[in-house]
Short mmCIF file of C-alpha atoms in Angstrom, two decimals:
data_model
loop_
_atom_site.label_atom_id
_atom_site.label_comp_id
_atom_site.label_asym_id
_atom_site.label_seq_id
_atom_site.Cartn_x
_atom_site.Cartn_y
_atom_site.Cartn_z
CA MET A 1 -7.18 32.63 6.17
CA ASN A 2 -7.63 29.11 4.79
CA GLU A 3 -10.95 27.44 4.13
CA MET A 4 -10.98 25.49 7.42
CA ASP A 5 -10.32 28.65 9.45
CA ARG A 6 -13.16 30.40 7.62
CA TYR A 7 -15.55 27.53 8.41
CA ILE A 8 -14.58 27.63 12.10
CA GLN A 9 -14.98 31.41 12.24
CA LYS A 10 -18.43 31.23 10.67
CA ALA A 11 -19.53 28.39 12.96
CA VAL A 12 -18.46 30.37 16.05
CA MET A 13 -20.14 33.56 14.80
CA TYR A 14 -23.48 31.85 14.09
CA ASP A 15 -23.35 30.04 17.43
CA LEU A 16 -22.94 33.40 19.23
CA LEU A 17 -25.82 34.91 17.26
CA ALA A 18 -28.04 31.91 18.01
CA ARG A 19 -27.27 32.22 21.73
CA TYR A 20 -28.04 35.95 21.64
CA TYR A 21 -31.51 35.34 20.17
CA GLN A 22 -32.25 32.12 22.06
CA TYR A 23 -34.66 33.76 24.55
CA LYS A 24 -35.52 36.87 22.48
CA ASP A 25 -36.59 35.73 19.04
CA ARG A 26 -37.24 32.06 18.33
CA ASP A 27 -37.21 32.45 14.55
CA GLN A 28 -33.87 34.26 14.58
CA TYR A 29 -32.48 31.69 17.01
CA GLU A 30 -33.45 28.77 14.73
CA LYS A 31 -32.13 30.57 11.63
CA TYR A 32 -28.69 31.15 13.14
CA MET A 33 -28.57 27.70 14.71
CA ARG A 34 -29.19 26.15 11.26
CA LYS A 35 -26.34 28.27 9.86
CA HIS A 36 -24.13 27.19 12.76
CA MET A 37 -24.85 23.50 12.09
CA GLU A 38 -24.25 24.01 8.36
CA TYR A 39 -20.71 25.18 9.05
CA VAL A 40 -20.11 22.49 11.67
CA GLU A 41 -20.95 19.93 8.97
CA LYS A 42 -18.54 21.65 6.59
CA ILE A 43 -15.78 21.44 9.21
CA VAL A 44 -16.43 17.73 9.76
CA LYS A 45 -16.51 16.99 6.02
CA SER A 46 -13.35 19.00 5.39
CA ARG A 47 -11.49 17.13 8.11
CA GLU A 48 -12.65 13.78 6.72
CA GLU A 49 -11.39 14.79 3.27
CA GLU A 50 -8.05 15.80 4.78
CA ARG A 51 -7.74 12.37 6.38
CA VAL A 52 -8.51 10.66 3.07
CA ASP A 53 -6.04 12.87 1.20
CA ASP A 54 -3.34 11.96 3.73
CA ALA A 55 -4.11 8.25 3.56
CA GLY A 56 -1.57 5.74 2.35
CA ARG A 57 -2.18 2.59 0.33
CA ILE A 58 -1.21 -0.99 1.09
CA ARG A 59 -1.51 -4.30 -0.72
CA VAL A 60 -0.53 -7.79 0.42
CA PHE A 61 1.56 -10.38 -1.43
CA HIS A 62 1.56 -14.01 -0.23
CA ALA A 63 5.07 -15.20 -1.11
CA SER A 64 5.60 -18.02 1.40
CA PRO A 65 5.82 -21.20 -0.71
CA ASN A 66 4.80 -23.69 1.97
CA ALA A 67 2.37 -21.56 4.00
CA PRO A 68 -1.36 -22.28 3.74
CA ALA A 69 -3.94 -19.78 2.57
CA VAL A 70 -4.25 -16.89 5.01
CA ASP A 71 -6.63 -14.21 6.24
CA VAL A 72 -5.16 -10.76 6.84
CA TYR A 73 -6.35 -8.29 9.48
CA VAL A 74 -5.51 -4.61 9.96
CA ASN A 75 -6.10 -3.34 13.50
CA GLY A 76 -8.38 -6.29 14.20
CA GLN A 77 -10.47 -5.88 11.04
CA LYS A 78 -10.34 -8.56 8.34
CA ILE A 79 -9.30 -7.03 5.00
CA LEU A 80 -8.37 -10.14 3.00
CA ARG A 81 -9.77 -13.65 3.05
CA ASN A 82 -8.23 -16.94 1.90
CA MET A 83 -5.13 -15.51 0.21
CA LYS A 84 -3.14 -18.29 -1.43
CA TYR A 85 0.54 -18.54 -2.32
CA LYS A 86 1.51 -16.11 -5.12
CA GLN A 87 -1.68 -14.08 -4.77
CA LEU A 88 -1.36 -10.30 -4.79
CA SER A 89 -4.17 -8.12 -3.49
CA GLN A 90 -5.36 -4.81 -4.87
CA TYR A 91 -4.19 -1.63 -3.16
CA MET A 92 -6.36 -0.48 -0.25
CA LYS A 93 -6.43 2.94 1.40
CA VAL A 94 -5.46 3.11 5.07
CA PRO A 95 -5.04 6.17 7.31
CA LYS A 96 -1.51 7.39 7.91
CA GLY A 97 0.15 6.21 11.11
CA GLU A 98 0.80 2.88 12.82
CA HIS A 99 -1.25 -0.22 12.03
CA ARG A 100 -1.12 -3.75 13.45
CA ILE A 101 -1.07 -6.45 10.80
CA ASP A 102 -2.16 -9.94 11.86
CA VAL A 103 -1.97 -12.94 9.56
CA TYR A 104 -4.01 -16.05 10.41
CA PRO A 105 -4.44 -19.41 8.71
CA ALA A 106 -7.56 -19.00 6.57
CA GLY A 107 -10.72 -19.46 8.59
CA HIS A 108 -8.96 -19.42 11.99
CA THR A 109 -8.64 -16.62 14.53
CA THR A 110 -7.12 -18.39 17.54
CA SER A 111 -3.49 -17.43 17.08
CA PRO A 112 -1.86 -15.38 14.30
CA VAL A 113 1.05 -16.95 12.45
CA LEU A 114 2.46 -13.46 11.99
CA SER A 115 1.82 -10.21 13.81
CA GLN A 116 3.62 -6.95 13.19
CA THR A 117 3.15 -3.19 13.43
CA ILE A 118 3.82 -1.13 10.32
CA GLN A 119 4.11 2.60 9.76
CA VAL A 120 2.18 4.16 6.87
CA LEU A 121 3.31 7.61 5.77
CA PRO A 122 0.88 10.09 4.19
CA LYS A 123 0.17 9.41 0.50
CA MET A 124 2.78 6.62 0.35
CA THR A 125 2.18 3.21 -1.24
CA TYR A 126 3.37 -0.11 0.21
CA THR A 127 3.47 -3.82 -0.58
CA LEU A 128 3.32 -6.04 2.51
CA ALA A 129 5.04 -9.28 1.53
CA VAL A 130 4.60 -12.44 3.60
CA ILE A 131 7.84 -14.35 2.98
CA GLY A 132 9.85 -17.28 4.33
CA ASP A 133 9.02 -20.81 5.40
CA VAL A 134 5.78 -21.30 7.30
CA HIS A 135 7.60 -21.72 10.62
CA ARG A 136 9.78 -18.62 10.08
CA LEU A 137 7.45 -16.17 8.43
CA GLN A 138 8.40 -12.55 7.96
CA LEU A 139 6.39 -9.52 6.92
CA LEU A 140 8.28 -7.06 4.73
CA SER A 141 6.83 -3.58 4.37
CA ILE A 142 8.13 -2.39 1.00
CA LEU A 143 7.76 1.17 -0.22
CA ASP A 144 6.45 1.17 -3.79
CA GLU A 145 6.95 3.77 -6.50
CA PRO A 146 3.98 3.07 -8.77
CA TYR A 147 4.68 5.86 -11.25
CA ALA A 148 7.44 6.13 -13.83
CA PRO A 149 8.54 9.20 -15.81
CA TYR A 150 6.53 9.73 -18.96
CA GLY A 151 7.57 7.35 -21.74
CA LYS A 152 9.83 5.33 -19.45
CA ALA A 153 9.60 2.25 -17.21
CA LYS A 154 11.18 1.36 -13.89
CA VAL A 155 12.04 -2.09 -12.55
CA ARG A 156 13.45 -3.57 -9.34
CA PHE A 157 14.12 -7.10 -8.09
CA ALA A 158 12.86 -8.87 -4.95
CA HIS A 159 14.42 -12.14 -3.71
CA PHE A 160 11.75 -14.12 -1.86
CA SER A 161 13.00 -17.69 -2.40
CA PRO A 162 13.85 -19.08 1.08
CA ASP A 163 16.50 -21.60 -0.01
CA ALA A 164 18.00 -19.82 -3.01
CA PRO A 165 21.50 -18.31 -2.68
CA ALA A 166 22.28 -14.71 -3.51
CA VAL A 167 21.72 -14.04 -7.21
CA ASP A 168 22.52 -11.63 -10.02
CA ILE A 169 19.86 -10.60 -12.53
CA ALA A 170 21.18 -10.03 -16.04
CA LEU A 171 20.01 -9.53 -19.60
CA ARG A 172 20.94 -12.47 -21.84
CA GLY A 173 24.15 -11.39 -23.59
CA GLY A 174 23.98 -7.99 -21.89
CA ASP A 175 24.39 -6.07 -18.67
CA VAL A 176 23.90 -7.27 -15.12
CA LEU A 177 20.90 -5.34 -13.81
CA PHE A 178 21.04 -6.32 -10.13
CA GLN A 179 23.98 -7.81 -8.24
CA ASN A 180 24.24 -10.05 -5.20
CA ALA A 181 20.58 -9.93 -4.13
CA SER A 182 20.02 -12.27 -1.17
CA PHE A 183 16.84 -13.61 0.41
CA GLY A 184 14.59 -10.82 1.68
CA LYS A 185 16.38 -8.19 -0.39
CA VAL A 186 14.41 -5.70 -2.49
CA THR A 187 16.63 -3.60 -4.75
CA ASN A 188 16.20 0.00 -5.76
CA TYR A 189 14.41 0.78 -9.00
CA ILE A 190 16.36 1.31 -12.21
CA GLU A 191 15.22 2.48 -15.62
CA ALA A 192 14.14 -0.41 -17.85
CA PRO A 193 14.07 -0.74 -21.66
CA VAL A 194 10.52 -0.29 -22.94
CA ASN A 195 8.58 -2.20 -25.60
CA GLU A 196 11.38 -4.69 -26.20
CA LYS A 197 11.30 -8.46 -25.80
CA LEU A 198 13.99 -9.16 -23.23
CA HIS A 199 15.54 -12.44 -22.10
CA VAL A 200 16.40 -12.20 -18.41
CA ASP A 201 18.68 -14.68 -16.60
CA VAL A 202 18.85 -15.34 -12.88
CA ARG A 203 22.44 -16.36 -12.07
CA GLY A 204 24.30 -17.38 -8.98
CA ALA A 205 25.85 -14.22 -7.58
CA GLY A 206 29.21 -13.48 -9.19
CA THR A 207 28.96 -16.41 -11.63
CA ASN A 208 27.69 -17.17 -15.12
CA GLN A 209 25.65 -20.13 -13.84
CA VAL A 210 22.04 -19.59 -14.91
CA VAL A 211 19.58 -20.74 -12.26
CA LEU A 212 16.46 -19.66 -14.11
CA SER A 213 15.68 -17.98 -17.43
CA ILE A 214 12.78 -15.71 -18.19
CA PRO A 215 12.17 -15.20 -21.92
CA ASN A 216 9.98 -12.58 -23.56
CA VAL A 217 9.86 -10.07 -20.73
CA ARG A 218 8.39 -6.79 -21.91
CA PHE A 219 8.15 -3.55 -19.94
CA GLN A 220 5.59 -0.97 -20.99
CA PRO A 221 6.18 2.78 -20.77
CA ASN A 222 4.80 4.82 -17.86
CA LYS A 223 4.79 1.79 -15.57
CA SER A 224 6.80 0.51 -12.63
CA TYR A 225 7.61 -3.18 -12.09
CA THR A 226 8.95 -5.59 -9.48
CA VAL A 227 10.51 -8.83 -10.70
CA VAL A 228 10.10 -11.36 -7.87
CA ALA A 229 11.79 -14.72 -7.32
CA VAL A 230 9.57 -17.11 -5.34
CA GLY A 231 9.48 -20.83 -4.58
CA TYR A 232 12.28 -23.28 -3.77
CA VAL A 233 15.47 -24.33 -5.52
CA SER A 234 15.57 -27.78 -3.88
CA ARG A 235 11.89 -28.74 -3.55
CA THR A 236 8.39 -27.89 -4.62
CA PRO A 237 6.89 -25.50 -5.35
CA SER A 238 9.83 -24.85 -7.61
CA LEU A 239 11.66 -21.60 -8.20
CA GLU A 240 9.94 -19.17 -10.55
CA VAL A 241 9.89 -15.51 -11.35
CA LEU A 242 6.81 -13.26 -11.33
CA VAL A 243 6.61 -9.81 -12.84
CA LEU A 244 4.38 -7.52 -10.80
CA GLU A 245 3.34 -4.01 -11.65
CA SER A 246 4.86 -1.51 -9.23
#
């Protein structure tokens, strides 16, 4: 018998005893009714804790280079206010299951610029990325792996530049880490060198043409990273790379 079953059994037993004494002995009735309510409260608390334990976590990343600041709602409740381009929120707990995400221009609630339903699995962690041009916004629900094996680091790449071609990500003078990543693509994680200063190049896919260089990238042990390309190749804000934890 688990703890919840024991609480239910006790609550039922004390309820029966209270009913037995209800018209025979007022003191006994009140004593057993208090015990009944005590176990009802334990049942409620235990179920609330189960819901929290099964909760997932989400955070939001504003990666649309020409979209204004936004407010973000989950199931009609505002969770983020005035998020600007390149801002990344903290993780927030949400119950498992389906949730409607609505994105509005900051300070407005007339019509969302983006509305989508996401699925949150128990104890899973997600980044919700708002990407694309303002008139063709998309919401990507990305499963995160925030933890790395002890002493190691993990890294992946996300291509969120609307006008950039497919790219390769390579170490300067070394291996190609990620190949042929196109807009909206988020790669799988790979193991990353730790505590080294790395020079990372973003190249046109299948070529040696360097589109952007990122010097002095350092990955710390026991952490997980996403290297993200944002901005435009042909206009402002210009192409840049951000390194986000997990």
